[in-house]
Short mmCIF file of C-alpha atoms in Angstrom, two decimals:
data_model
loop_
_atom_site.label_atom_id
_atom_site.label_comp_id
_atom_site.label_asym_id
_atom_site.label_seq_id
_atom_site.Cartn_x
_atom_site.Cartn_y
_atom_site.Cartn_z
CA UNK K 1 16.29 -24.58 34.77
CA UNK K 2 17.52 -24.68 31.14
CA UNK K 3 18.64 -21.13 30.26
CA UNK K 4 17.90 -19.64 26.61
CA UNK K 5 19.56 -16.64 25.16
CA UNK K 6 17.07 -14.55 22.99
CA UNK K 7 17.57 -12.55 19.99
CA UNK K 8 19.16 -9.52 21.58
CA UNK K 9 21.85 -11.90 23.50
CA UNK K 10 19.72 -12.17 26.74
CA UNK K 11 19.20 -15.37 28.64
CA UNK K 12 16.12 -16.43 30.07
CA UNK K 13 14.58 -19.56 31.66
CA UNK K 14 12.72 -21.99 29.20
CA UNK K 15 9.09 -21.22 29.64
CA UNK K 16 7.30 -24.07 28.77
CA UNK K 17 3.97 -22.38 28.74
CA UNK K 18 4.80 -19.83 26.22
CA UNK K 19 6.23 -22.79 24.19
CA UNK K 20 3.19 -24.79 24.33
CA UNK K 21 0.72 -21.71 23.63
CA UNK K 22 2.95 -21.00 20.21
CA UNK K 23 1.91 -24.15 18.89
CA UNK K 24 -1.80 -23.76 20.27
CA UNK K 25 -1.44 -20.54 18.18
CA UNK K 26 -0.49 -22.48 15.01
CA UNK K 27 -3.53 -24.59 15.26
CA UNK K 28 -1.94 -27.25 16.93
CA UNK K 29 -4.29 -29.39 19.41
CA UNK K 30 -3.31 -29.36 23.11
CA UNK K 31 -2.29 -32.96 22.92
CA UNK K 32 -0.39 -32.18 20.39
CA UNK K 33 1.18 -29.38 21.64
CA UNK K 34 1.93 -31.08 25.10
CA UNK K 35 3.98 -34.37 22.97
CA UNK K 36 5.99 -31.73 20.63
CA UNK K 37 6.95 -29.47 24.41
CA UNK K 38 7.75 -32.45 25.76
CA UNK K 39 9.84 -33.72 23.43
CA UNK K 40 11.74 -30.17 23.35
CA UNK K 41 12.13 -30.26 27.02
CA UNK K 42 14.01 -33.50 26.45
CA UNK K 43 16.63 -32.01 23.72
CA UNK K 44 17.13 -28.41 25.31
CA UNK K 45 21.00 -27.82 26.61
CA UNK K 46 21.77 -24.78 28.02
CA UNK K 47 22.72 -21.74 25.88
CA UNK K 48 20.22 -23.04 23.36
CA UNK K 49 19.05 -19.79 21.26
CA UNK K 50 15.19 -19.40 20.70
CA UNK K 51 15.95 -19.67 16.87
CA UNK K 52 17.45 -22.93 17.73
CA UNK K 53 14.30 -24.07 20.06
CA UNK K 54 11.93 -23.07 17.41
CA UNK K 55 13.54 -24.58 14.54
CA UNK K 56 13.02 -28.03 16.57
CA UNK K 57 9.28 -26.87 17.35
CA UNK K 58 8.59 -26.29 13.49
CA UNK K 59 10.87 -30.03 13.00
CA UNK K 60 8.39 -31.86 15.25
CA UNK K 61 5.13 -30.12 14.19
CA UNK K 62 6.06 -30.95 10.36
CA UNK K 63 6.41 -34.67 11.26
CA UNK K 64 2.92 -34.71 12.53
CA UNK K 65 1.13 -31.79 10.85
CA UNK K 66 2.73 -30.40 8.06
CA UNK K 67 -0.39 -27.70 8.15
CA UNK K 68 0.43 -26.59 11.10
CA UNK K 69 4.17 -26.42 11.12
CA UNK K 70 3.44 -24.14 8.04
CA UNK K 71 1.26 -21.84 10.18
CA UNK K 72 3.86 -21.89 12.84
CA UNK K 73 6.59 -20.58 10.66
CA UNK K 74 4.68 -17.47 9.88
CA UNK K 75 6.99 -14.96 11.25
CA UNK K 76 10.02 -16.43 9.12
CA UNK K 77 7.45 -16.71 6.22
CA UNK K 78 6.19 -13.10 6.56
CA UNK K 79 10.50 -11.68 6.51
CA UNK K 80 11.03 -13.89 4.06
CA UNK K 81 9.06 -11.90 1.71
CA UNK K 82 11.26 -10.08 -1.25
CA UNK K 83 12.09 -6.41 -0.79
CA UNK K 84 13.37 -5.89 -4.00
CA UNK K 85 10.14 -6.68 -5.93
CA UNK K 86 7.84 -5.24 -3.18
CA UNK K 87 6.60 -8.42 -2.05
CA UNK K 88 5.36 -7.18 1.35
CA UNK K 89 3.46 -4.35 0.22
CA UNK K 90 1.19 -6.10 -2.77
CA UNK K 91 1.04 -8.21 0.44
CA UNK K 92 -0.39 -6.33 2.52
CA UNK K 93 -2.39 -4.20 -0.49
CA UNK K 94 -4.25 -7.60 -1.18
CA UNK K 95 -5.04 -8.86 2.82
CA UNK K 96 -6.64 -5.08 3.10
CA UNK K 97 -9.18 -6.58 0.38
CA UNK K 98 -10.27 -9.24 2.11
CA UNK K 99 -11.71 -6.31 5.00
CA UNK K 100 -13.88 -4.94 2.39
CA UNK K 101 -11.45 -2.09 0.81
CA UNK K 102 -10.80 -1.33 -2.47
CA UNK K 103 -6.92 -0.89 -2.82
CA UNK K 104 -4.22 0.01 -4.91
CA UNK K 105 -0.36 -0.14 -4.58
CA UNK K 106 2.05 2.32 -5.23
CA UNK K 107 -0.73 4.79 -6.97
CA UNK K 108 0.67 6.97 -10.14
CA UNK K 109 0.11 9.88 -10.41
CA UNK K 110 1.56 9.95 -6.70
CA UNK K 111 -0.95 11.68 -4.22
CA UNK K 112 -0.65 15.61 -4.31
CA UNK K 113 0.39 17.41 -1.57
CA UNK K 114 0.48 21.12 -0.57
CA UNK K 115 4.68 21.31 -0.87
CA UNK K 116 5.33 17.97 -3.23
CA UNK K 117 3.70 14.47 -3.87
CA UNK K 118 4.20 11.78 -2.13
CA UNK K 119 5.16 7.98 -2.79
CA UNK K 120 2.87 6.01 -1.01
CA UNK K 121 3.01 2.48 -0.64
CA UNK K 122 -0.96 1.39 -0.72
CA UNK K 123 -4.16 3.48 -1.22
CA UNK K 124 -7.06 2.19 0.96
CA UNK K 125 -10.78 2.94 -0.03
CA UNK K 126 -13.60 2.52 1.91
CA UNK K 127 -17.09 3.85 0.92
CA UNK K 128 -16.67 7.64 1.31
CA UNK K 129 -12.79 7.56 3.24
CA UNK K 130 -9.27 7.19 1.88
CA UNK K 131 -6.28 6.45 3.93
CA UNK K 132 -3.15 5.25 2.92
CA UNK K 133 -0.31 2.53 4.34
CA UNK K 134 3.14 2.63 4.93
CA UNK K 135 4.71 -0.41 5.20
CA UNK K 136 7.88 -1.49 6.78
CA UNK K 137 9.35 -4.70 6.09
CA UNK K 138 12.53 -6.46 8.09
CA UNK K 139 14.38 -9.44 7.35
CA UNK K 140 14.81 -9.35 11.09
CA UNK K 141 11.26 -9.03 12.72
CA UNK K 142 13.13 -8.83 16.36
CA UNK K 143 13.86 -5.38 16.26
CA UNK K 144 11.40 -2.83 16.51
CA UNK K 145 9.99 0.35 14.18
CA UNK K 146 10.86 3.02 16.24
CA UNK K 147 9.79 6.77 16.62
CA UNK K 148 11.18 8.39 13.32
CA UNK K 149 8.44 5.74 11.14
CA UNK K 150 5.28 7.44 12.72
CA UNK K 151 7.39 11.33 12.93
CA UNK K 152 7.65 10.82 9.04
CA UNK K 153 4.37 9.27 7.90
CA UNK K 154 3.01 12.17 10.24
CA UNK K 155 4.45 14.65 8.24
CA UNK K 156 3.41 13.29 4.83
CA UNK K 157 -0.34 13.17 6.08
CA UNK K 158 -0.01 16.72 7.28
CA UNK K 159 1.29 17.67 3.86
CA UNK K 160 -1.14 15.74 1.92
CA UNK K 161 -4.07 17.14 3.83
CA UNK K 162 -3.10 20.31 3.42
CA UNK K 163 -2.62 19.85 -0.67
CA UNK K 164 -6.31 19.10 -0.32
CA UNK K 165 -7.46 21.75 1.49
CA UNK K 166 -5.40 24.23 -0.83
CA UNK K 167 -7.58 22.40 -4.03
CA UNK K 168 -4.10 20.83 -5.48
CA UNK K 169 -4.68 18.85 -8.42
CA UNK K 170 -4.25 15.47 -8.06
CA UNK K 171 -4.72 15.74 -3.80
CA UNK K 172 -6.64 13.40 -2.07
CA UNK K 173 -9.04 13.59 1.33
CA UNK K 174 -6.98 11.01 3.74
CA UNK K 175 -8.58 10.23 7.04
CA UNK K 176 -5.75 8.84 8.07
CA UNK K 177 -2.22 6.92 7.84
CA UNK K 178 -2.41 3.57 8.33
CA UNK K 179 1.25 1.76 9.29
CA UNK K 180 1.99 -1.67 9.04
CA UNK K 181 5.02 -3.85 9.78
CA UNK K 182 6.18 -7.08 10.81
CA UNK K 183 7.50 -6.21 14.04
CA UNK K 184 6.60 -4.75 17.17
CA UNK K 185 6.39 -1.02 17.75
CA UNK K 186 8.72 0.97 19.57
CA UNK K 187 6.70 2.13 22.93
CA UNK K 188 8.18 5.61 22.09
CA UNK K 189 6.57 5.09 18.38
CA UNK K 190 3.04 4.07 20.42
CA UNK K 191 3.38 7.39 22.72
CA UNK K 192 3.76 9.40 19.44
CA UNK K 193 1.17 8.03 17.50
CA UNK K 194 -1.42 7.71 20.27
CA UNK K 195 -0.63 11.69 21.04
CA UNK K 196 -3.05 14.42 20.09
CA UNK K 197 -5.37 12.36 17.69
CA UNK K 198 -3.22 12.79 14.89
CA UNK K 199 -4.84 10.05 12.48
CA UNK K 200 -1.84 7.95 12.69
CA UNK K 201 -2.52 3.55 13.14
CA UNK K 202 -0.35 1.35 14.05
CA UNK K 203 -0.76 -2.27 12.86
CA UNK K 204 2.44 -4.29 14.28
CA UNK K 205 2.82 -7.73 15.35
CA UNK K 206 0.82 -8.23 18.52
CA UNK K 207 0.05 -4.83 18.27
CA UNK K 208 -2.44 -2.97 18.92
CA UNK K 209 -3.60 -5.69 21.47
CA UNK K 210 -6.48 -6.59 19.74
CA UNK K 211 -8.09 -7.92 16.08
CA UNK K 212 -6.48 -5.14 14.44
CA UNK K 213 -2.87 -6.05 15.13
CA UNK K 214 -1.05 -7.55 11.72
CA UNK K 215 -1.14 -11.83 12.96
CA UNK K 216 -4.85 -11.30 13.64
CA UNK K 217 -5.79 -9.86 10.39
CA UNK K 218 -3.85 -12.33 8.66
CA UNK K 219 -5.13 -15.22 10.71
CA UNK K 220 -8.76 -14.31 10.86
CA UNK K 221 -9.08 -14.34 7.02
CA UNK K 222 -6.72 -17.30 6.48
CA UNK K 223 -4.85 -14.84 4.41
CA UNK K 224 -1.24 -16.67 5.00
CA UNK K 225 1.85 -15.50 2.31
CA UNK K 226 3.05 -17.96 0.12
CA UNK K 227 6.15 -17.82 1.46
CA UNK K 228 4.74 -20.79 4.44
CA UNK K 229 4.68 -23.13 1.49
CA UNK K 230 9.08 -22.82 1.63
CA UNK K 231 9.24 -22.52 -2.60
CA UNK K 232 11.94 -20.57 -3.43
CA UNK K 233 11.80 -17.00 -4.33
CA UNK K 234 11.74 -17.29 -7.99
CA UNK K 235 8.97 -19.58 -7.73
CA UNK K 236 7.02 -16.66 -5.52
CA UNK K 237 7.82 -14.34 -7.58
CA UNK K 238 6.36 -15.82 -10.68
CA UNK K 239 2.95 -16.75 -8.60
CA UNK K 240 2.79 -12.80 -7.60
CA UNK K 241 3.32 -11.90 -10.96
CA UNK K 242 0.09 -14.32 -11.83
CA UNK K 243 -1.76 -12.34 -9.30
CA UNK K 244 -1.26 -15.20 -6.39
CA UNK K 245 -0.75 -13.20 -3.74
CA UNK K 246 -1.71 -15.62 -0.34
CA UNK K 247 -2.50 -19.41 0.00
CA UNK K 248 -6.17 -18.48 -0.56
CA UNK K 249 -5.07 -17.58 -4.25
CA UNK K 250 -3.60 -20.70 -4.77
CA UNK K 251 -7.05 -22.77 -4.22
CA UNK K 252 -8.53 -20.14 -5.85
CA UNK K 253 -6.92 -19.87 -9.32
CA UNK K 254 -6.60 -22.48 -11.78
CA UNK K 255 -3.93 -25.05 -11.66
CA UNK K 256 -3.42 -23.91 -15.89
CA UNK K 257 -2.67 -20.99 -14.56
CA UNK K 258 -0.74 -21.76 -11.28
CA UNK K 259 1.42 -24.53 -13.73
CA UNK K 260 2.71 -21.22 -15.13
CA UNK K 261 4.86 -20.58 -12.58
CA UNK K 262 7.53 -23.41 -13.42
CA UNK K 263 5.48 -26.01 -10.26
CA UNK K 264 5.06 -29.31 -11.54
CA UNK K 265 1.29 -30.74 -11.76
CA UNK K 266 2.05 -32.68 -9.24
CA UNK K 267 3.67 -30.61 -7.02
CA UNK K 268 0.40 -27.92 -7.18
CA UNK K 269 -1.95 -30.63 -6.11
CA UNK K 270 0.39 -31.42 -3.30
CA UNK K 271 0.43 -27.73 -2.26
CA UNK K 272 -3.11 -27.39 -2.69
CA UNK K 273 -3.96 -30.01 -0.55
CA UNK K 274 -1.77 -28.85 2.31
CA UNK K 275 -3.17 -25.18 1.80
CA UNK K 276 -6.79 -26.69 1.66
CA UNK K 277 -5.38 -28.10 5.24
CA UNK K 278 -4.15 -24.91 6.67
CA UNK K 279 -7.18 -22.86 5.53
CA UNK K 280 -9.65 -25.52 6.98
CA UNK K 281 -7.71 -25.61 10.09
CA UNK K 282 -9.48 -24.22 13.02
#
């Protein structure tokens, strides 16, 4: 058995069942997800790292189905994302929109609290309720958000509630404190948050184990970054600063528009026909 060292320097056994599912979970047909494991069963030496192993998974998917190598690659796609312009949170401001929630990112005035304001990172409103998302965005989506995220996001709702209570100007009536990242949770960060009711949720990758974790609520509107298409970071930048947020925004807006961005005429139709692809694909 062909042994592969993980992220964190552990080795473990190839399992070829988690490798086939991965592509399943791109989209990929079970035929075609047998022929690509196959083929990486064939190349694997030992010591191989999983970064290695997927890199030939994406290679082999984007010789048959470019759409679904591109859904593959989501987790690179999703840390590829730019801190310094915020690229993560107008991110995730704009997928909350798509579950019926009027949003805004990084709100000014800030929100009010009893002691201070507060930065937030995206104001949620639905009907009646208001909550408000953290985000926390890693270049490396191994490691995980531990127990101080959820202690300090605690805090701020505490103090924001209690601005409201005490009739500060410029306070808001939260529900609740929504965070989001692109990694998993810490299960000391779960404990906490789960504790007492305290209005905290925790949207990670794969958790909580359900629709509500962050892969399922990108993947059940289609909402994919842009960053799956692999153009280069000024290139994103420019499309964000159009108001093309996702892949959906790229059918959506006109190519006048999306030609603004420094992409060729014929390079948009190319991308628009692969992103017709990966929306379509079932």
């Amino acid at each position: 058995m062909v042994m592969i060292i993980k992220a964190d320097g552990t080795k473990v056994p190839f399992d070829r069942e988690k490798a086939k599912r991965s592509c399943e979970n791109a989209s990929a047909s079970s035929s075609l997800a047998e022929e690509i494991i196959t083929i990486v069963e064939q190349n694997l030496r030992e010591g191989m790292t999983t970064s290695e192993m997927k890199k030939m998974i994406y290679s082999e998917l984007d010789k048959r189905e470019s759409h679904t190598a591109a859904i593959y690659n989501i987790r690179k796609a999703i840390a590829a994302l730019d801190p310094v312009t915020h690229q993560f949170e107008k991110y995730i401001c704009h997928l909350y929109q798509y579950y019926g929630y009027e949003t805004e990112w990084s709100p000014v005035p800030k929100p009010q609290g009893f002691c201070t304001d507060h930065e937030i990172d995206v104001l949620l409103r639905k009907g009646d309720e208001i909550s408000f998302v953290e985000c926390k965005h890693h270049f490396s989506y191994h490691r995980f958000t531990g127990l101080k995220v959820p202690m300090r996001v605690w805090a701020r709702l505490q103090d924001l509630k209690d601005g409201f209570e005490g009739k500060k100007r410029g306070s808001y009536n939260f529900k609740e404190a929504i965070i989001v990242t692109n990694t998993k949770f810490s299960a000391h960060a779960q404990q906490y948050a789960e504790c007492k009711n305290k209005n905290l949720e925790l949207v990670g990758w794969n958790y909580p184990d359900d629709n509500r974790c962050l892969n399922n609520l990108i993947e059940q509107k289609r909402a994919y970054p842009l960053t799956i298409l692999n153009l280069d970071t000024q290139t994103v930048l420019r499309l964000c600063e159009l108001g093309v947020h996702d892949i959906k925004d790229f059918v959506y807006v006109s190519p006048d528009i999306l030609a603004r961005s420094g992409l060729s005429r014929e390079k948009i139709s190319q991308l628009r026909e692969l992103v017709e692809n990966i929306v379509g694909k079932k």
